[in-house]
Each structure stands twice: as structure tokens, then as C-alpha cells.
Coordinates of C-alpha atoms and ligand atoms in Angstrom, one line a residue:
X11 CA 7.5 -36.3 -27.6
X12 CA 4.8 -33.9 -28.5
X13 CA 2.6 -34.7 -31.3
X14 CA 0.5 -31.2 -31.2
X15 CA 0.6 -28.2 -28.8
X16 CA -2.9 -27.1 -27.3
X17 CA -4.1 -23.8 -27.8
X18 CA -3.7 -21.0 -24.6
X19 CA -7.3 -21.3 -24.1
X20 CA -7.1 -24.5 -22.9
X21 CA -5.0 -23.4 -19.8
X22 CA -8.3 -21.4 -18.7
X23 CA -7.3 -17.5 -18.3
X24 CA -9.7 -15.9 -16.3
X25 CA -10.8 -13.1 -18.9
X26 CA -11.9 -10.0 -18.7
X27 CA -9.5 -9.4 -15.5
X28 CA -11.0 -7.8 -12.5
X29 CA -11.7 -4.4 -11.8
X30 CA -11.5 -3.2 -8.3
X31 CA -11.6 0.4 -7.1
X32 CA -8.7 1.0 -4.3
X33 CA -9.3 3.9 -1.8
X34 CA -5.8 5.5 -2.0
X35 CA -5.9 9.2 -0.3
X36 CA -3.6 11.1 -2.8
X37 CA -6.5 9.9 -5.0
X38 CA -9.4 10.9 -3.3
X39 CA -7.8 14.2 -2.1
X40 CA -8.2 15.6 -5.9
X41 CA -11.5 13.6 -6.4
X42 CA -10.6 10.9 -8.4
X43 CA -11.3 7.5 -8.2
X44 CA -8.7 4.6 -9.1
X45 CA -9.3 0.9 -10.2
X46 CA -6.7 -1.6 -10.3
X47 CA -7.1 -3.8 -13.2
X48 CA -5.9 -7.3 -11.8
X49 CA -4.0 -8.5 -14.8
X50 CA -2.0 -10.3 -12.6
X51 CA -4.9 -12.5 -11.9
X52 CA -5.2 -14.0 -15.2
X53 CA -3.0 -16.9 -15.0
X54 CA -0.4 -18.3 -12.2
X55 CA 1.9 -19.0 -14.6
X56 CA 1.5 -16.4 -17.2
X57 CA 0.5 -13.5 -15.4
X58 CA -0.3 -10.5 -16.9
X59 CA 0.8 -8.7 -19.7
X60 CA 2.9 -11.3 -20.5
X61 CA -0.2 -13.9 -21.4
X62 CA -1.8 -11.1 -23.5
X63 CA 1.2 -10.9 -25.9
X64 CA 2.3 -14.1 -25.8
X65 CA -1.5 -15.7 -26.5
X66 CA -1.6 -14.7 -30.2
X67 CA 2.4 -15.5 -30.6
X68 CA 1.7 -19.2 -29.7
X69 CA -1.6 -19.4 -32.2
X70 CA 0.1 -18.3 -35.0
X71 CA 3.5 -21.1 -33.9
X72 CA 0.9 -23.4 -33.9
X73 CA -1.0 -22.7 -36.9
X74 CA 2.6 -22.6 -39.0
X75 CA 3.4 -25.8 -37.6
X76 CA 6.3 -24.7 -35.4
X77 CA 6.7 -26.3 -32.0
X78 CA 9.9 -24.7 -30.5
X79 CA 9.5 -21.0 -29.4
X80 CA 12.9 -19.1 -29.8
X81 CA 13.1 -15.6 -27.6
X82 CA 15.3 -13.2 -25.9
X83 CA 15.7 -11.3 -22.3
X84 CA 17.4 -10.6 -19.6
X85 CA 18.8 -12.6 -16.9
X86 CA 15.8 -11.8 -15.0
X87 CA 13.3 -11.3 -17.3
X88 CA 9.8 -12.4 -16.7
X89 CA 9.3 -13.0 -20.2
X90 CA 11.5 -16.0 -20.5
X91 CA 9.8 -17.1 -17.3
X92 CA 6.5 -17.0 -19.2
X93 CA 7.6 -18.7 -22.6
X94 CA 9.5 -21.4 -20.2
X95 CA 5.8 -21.7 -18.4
X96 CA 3.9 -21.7 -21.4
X97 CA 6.3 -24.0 -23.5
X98 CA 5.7 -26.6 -21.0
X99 CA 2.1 -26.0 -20.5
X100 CA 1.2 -26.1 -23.5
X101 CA 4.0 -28.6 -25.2
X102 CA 6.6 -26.7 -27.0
X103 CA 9.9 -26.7 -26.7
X104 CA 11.6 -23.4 -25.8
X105 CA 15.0 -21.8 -26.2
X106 CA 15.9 -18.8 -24.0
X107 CA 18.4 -16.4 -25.6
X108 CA 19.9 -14.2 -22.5
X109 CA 22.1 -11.5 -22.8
X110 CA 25.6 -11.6 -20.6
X111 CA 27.7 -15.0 -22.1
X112 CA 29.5 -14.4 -18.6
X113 CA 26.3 -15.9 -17.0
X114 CA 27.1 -19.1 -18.7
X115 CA 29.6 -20.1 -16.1
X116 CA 28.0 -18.8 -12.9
X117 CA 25.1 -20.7 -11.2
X118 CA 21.5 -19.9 -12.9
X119 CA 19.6 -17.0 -10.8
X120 CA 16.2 -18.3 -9.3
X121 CA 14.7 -16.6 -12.2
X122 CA 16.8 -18.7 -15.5
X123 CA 16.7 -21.6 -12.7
X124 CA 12.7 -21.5 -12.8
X125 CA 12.9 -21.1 -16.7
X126 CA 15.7 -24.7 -17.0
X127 CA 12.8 -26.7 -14.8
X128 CA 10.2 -25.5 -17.3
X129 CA 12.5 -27.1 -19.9
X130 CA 14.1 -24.4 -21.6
X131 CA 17.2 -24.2 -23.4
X132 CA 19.0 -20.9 -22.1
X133 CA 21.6 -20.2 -24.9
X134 CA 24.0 -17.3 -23.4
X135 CA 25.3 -14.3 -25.8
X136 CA 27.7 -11.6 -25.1
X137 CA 26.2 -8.3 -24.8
X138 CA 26.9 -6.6 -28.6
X139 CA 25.3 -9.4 -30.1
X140 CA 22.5 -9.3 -27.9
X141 CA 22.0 -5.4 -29.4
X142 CA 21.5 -6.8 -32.5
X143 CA 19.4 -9.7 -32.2
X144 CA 16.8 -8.8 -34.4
X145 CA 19.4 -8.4 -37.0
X146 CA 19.0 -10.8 -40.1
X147 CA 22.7 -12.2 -39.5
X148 CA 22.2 -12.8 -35.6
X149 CA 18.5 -14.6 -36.3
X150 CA 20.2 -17.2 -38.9
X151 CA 22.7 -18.0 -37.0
X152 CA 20.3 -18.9 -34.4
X153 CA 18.2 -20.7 -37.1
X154 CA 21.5 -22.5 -38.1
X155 CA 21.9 -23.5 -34.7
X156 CA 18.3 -24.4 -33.3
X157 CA 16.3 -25.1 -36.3
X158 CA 13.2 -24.1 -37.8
X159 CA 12.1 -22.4 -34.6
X160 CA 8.9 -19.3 -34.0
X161 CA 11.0 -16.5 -33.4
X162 CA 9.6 -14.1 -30.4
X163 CA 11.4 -10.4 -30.3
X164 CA 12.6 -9.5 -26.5
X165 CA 10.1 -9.1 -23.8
X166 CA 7.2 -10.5 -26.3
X167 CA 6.9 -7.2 -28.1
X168 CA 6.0 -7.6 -31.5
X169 CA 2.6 -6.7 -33.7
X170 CA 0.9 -10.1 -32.9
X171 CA 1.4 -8.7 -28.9
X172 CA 0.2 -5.5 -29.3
X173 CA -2.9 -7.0 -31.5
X174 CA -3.7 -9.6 -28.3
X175 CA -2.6 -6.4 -25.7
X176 CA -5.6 -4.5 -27.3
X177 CA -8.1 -6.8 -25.7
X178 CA -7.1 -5.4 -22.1
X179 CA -8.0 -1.7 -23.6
X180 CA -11.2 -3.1 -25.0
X181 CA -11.9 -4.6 -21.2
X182 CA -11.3 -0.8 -20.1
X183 CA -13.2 0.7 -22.7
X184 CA -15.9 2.9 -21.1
X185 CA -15.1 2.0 -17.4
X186 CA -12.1 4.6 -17.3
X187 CA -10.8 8.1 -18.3
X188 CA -7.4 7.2 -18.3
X189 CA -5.6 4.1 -18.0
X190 CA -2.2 3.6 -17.5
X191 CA 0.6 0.9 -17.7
X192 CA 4.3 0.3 -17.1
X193 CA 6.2 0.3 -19.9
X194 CA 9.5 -1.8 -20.3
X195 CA 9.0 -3.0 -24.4
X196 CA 6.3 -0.7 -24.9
X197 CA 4.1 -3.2 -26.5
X198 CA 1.4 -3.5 -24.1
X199 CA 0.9 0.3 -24.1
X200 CA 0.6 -0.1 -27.7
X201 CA -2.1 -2.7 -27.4
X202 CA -4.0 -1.3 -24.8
X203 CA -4.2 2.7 -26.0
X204 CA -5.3 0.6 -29.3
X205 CA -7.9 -1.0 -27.4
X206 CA -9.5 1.8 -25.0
X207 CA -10.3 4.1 -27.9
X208 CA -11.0 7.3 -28.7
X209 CA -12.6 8.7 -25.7
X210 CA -9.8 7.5 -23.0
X211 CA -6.2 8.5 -22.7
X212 CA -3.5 6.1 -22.3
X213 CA 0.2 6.7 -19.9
X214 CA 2.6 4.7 -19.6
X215 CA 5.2 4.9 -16.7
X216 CA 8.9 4.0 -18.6
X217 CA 10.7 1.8 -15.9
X218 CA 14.2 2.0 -17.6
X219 CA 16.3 4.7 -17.8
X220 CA 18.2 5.3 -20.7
X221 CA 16.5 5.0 -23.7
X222 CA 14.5 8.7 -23.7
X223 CA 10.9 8.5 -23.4
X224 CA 11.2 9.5 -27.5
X225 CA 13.2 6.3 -28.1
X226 CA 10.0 4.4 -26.2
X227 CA 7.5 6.9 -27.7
X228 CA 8.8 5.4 -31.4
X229 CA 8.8 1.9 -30.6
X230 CA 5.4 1.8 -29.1
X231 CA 4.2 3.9 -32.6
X232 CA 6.0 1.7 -34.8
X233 CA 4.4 -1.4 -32.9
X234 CA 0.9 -0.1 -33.4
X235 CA 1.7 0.9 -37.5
X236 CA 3.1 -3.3 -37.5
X237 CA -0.4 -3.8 -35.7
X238 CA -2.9 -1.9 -36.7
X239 CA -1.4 -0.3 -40.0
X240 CA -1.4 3.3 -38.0
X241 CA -1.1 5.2 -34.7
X242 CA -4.0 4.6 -32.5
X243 CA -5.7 5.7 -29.1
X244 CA -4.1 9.0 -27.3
X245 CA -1.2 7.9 -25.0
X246 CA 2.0 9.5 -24.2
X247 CA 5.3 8.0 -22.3
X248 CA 5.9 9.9 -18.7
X249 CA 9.5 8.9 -18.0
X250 CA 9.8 10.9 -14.6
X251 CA 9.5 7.4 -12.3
X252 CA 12.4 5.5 -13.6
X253 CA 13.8 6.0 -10.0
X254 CA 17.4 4.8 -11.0
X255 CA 16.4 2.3 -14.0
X256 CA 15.6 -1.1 -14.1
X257 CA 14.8 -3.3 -11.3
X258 CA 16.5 -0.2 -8.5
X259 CA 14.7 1.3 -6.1
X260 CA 14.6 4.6 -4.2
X261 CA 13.9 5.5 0.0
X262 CA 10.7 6.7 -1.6
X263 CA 9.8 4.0 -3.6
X264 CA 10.3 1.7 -0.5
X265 CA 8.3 3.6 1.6
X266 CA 5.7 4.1 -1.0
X267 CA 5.1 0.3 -1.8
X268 CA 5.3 -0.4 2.1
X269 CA 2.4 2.3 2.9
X270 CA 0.9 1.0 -0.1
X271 CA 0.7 -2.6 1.4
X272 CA 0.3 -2.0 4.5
X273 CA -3.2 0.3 3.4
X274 CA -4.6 -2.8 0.6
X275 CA -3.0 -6.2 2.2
X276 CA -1.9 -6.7 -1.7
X277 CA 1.9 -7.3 -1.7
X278 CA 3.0 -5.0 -4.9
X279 CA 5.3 -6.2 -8.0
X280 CA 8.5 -4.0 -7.5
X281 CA 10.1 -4.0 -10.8
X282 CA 7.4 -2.5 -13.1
X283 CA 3.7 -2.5 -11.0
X284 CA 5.1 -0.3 -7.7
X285 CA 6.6 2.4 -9.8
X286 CA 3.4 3.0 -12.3
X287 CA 1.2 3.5 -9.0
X288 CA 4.0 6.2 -7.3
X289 CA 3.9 7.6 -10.6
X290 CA 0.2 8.1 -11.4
X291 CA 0.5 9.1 -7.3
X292 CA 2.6 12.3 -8.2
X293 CA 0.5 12.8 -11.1
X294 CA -2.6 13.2 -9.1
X295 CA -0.6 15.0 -6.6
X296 CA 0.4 17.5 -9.9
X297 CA -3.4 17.6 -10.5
X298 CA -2.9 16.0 -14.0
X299 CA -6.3 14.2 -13.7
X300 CA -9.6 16.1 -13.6
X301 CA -11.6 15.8 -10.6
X302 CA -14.1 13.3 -10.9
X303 CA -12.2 11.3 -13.7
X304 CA -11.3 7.5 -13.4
X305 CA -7.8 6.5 -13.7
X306 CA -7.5 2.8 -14.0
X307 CA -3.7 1.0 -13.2
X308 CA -3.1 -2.3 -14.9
X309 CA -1.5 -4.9 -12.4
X310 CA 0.8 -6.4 -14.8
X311 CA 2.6 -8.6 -12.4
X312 CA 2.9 -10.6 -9.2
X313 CA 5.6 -10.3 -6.9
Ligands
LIG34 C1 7.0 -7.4 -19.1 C2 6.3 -6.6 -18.0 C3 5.9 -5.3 -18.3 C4 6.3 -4.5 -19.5 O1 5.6 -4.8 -20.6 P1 6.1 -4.2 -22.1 O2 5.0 -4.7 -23.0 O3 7.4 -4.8 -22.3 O4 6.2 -2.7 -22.0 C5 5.2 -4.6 -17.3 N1 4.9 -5.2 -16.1 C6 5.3 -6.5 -15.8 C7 5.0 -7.1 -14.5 C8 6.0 -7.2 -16.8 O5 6.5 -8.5 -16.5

């Protein structure tokens, strides 16, 4: 059906994101100032993060000549939602490879749902050989059964993401002190304490529990050595806002994101964007940023 895929460009991301300062009082209290940096604003479809990392992936697709995109996630990950969105925007086919091959037989969650209307092929696996799907015997047998597809690693993170992530450190270079992210792959951190530079500091808020913030720490290095040939920027992983892991919530999470809403009439993204702001909240509380420094929070998501 498709002759040629159109480059990312041509879906017009509104580049550099805003920057708006927020007047939040644990903030101002210790006399700093904090921007949001509306990554979430860069395209409906691809919001975020998610079109940083995956802009470069679909270049280099096109420019080997591959027009099926093969990746992996979670039954509710939003970056199978973006490869669905941008395989049909753009015109490649897609194949989503989600762990649990019990979610096979149940009926798709709204999520995998809005990923089948984008067109993609959702391929369950059970969960051990989802741990080892960037193994060399997992990825042929893939090949074997797809075909000659562009293979993206889980949540988008690989060297080409951090590479296109650095851009949003470059927008930030010079307009903050620190700038922090939340971190599920840990390739956006990569990119963006890549990007900012010497003179800023980078945080990322881990949003799984689990895997120690060591385990994160060495996969966001080793992403900028496949990057950028070396460790870049001055960043570190806080893992003290997990509140419970992956996509759970705490009373003080809820009531956080509700005050929070309820103060900037800017519904919050639950899963990754409300715990990064309570977290750089109780680090200003802590009086981990100097008065008068800038701390800028990268909106990675919508609701
Ligand atoms: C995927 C995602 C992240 C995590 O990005 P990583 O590069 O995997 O660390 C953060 N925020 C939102 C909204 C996301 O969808």
C-alpha cells in the first residue's frame, strides 16, 4: 500500500516546546523559580518524549529502506501508543510486542485498543521471554516471523533516542540551573543531561520501583557511551518518589496532583509527570536547590 513513508517533520512538531514559569509555593517559599517545559505540547499524537526518541528511529527506518517498525512494551505503554500513531501517520507498518501472552485471550485495554485502530500488529509473549527481548535468539525469531523489520528496544530507548532527546537539553540550555525529568527507560535523561551541558545539572525522578536507582543509573550511562561515545552532562537518578512503582499511586500523590490542578487549571499526567513535580516539591522542601536557581520540569505527557 505504501510506496514511501514521509519524514516526522512533515507531521509539523511545534519545536522548541514552550517554557512557562508556574508559581507553585513550595517553590517560591525557598526562592526558586520553576518552568514547565510543555513537551507534551509537541504533538497530539506523539507527545513528548516519546516524539524526541522516536524522530531519529523513524529517519534512520526510512533511510535503510525498512517500512515496518518492530518494538516492545507493556500492556499500557505509551510507547506502543506512539509507534501505533506514528506508523500510521507517517505510513509504516507497525508490530507491537507486549509482554503477558495471557493478554492474548482477554479483550484489548483502551490503551493496545487505541494501538489495533492505528494498525498495529500486537504479537503477545509470555513474561521470560519478554526479559530477554533484546537477546539475539528472541530478535530472530521475531525476524523469522515478521520479516525484515527496524527493530525499536522497549520504551524507544536506544542511542538514536538519546541522540534526538539531546535537543530538549539544548532547548534548556541557558534558561535553567537544573532540569529534571521522569525516568521509566532512562533514555530521555540521557539525552537531555547530554544536551543542557556543562553548566546545568540534570535529575531524574525513577517512576518504577525495583530496579535500584544504580540499575537505572547504568542504563542511562551506557545509553549516552552508545550516543555520544562517553558520559555526558551532570545528572543523577533520585529514586525516593516511586510511591509504590509503576502506574500506583499514594493519598499524597492524590492530593498533591489535585492541589496541583486545582492551583494551574493543567490536568497532570499520573503515571510519570505528577510524580517528577511531588518529587522536585520535596526536593525544594529539603532545600536541594539554591535560592534564586531555576529548576525547569519537562512535561513529558498528557493525561
Ligand atoms: C515514556 C515516558 C517517560 C519515560 O521516558 P524514558 O525515556 O523511558 O525514561 C516519561 N514520561 C512519559 C509521559 C512517558 O510516556
Amino acid at each position: 500500500m505504501f510506496d514511501d513513508v514521509a519524514d516526522p517533520d512533515s507531521l509539523c512538531p511545534r519545536l522548541p516546546s514552550p517554557l512557562q514559569e508556574v508559581a507553585e509555593p513550595a517553590f517560591a517559599r525557598h526562592g526558586v523559580r520553576l518552568l514547565l517545559k510543555r513537551d507534551d505540547l509537541i504533538h497530539p499524537a506523539l507527545p513528548g518524549n516519546k516524539w524526541r526518541k522516536l524522530a531519529p528511529n523513524l529517519r534512520a527506518a526510512a533511510e535503510a529502506g525498512r517500512r515496518t517498525l518492530l518494538t516492545f512494551g507493556g500492556a499500557y505503554s505509551n510507547h506502543l501508543r506512539a509507534t501505533a500513531a506514528a506508523g500510521r501517520l507517517l505510513g509504516y507498518r507497525t508490530i507491537g510486542v507486549v509482554r503477558g501472552e495471557e493478554l492474548a485471550a482477554a479483550p484489548l485495554n483502551p490503551s493496545l485498543a487505541r494501538c489495533a485502530a492505528d494498525g498495529m500488529r500486537l504479537h503477545f509473549i509470555d513474561r521470560g521471554t519478554y526479559r530477554r527481548a533484546g537477546s539475539p535468539q528472541v530478535l530472530s525469531a521475531l525476524r523469522d516471523r515478521f520479516g525484515d523489520c527496524y527493530v525499536i528496544p522497549e520504551g524507544g530507548s536506544n542511542a538514536l533516542a538519546a541522540q534526538g532527546a539531546a535537543e530538549l537539553g539544548e532547548e534548556l540550555r541557558g534558561e535553567a540551573d537544573v532540569a529534571a525529568v521522569a525516568c521509566g527507560t532512562g533514555g530521555t535523561l540521557a539525552g537531555l543531561a547530554a544536551g543542557l551541558g556543562a553548566r546545568g545539572r540534570a535529575v531524574g525522578i525513577a517512576v518504577l520501583k525495583g530496579g535500584s536507582p544504580h540499575f537505572l543509573g547504568e542504563t542511562v550511562a551506557g545509553l549516552q557511551r552508545a550516543a555520544f561515545g562517553d558520559r555526558r552532562g551532570d545528572w543523577r537518578v533520585e529514586a525516593r518518589f516511586t510511591c509504590g512503582g509503576y502506574a500506583r499511586t499514594t493519598p499524597e500523590l492524590d492530593s498533591f496532583v489535585a492541589a496541583f490542578e486545582q492551583r494551574h487549571g493543567m490536568a497532570l499526567e499520573r503515571v510519570y509527570v505528577a510524580k517528577l513535580l511531588l518529587g522536585l516539591t520535596e526536593l525544594a522542601a529539603e532545600g536541594a536547590f539554591a535560592p534564586g536557581a531555576t529548576v525547569a520540569a519537562v512535561v513529558t505527557g498528557t493525561p
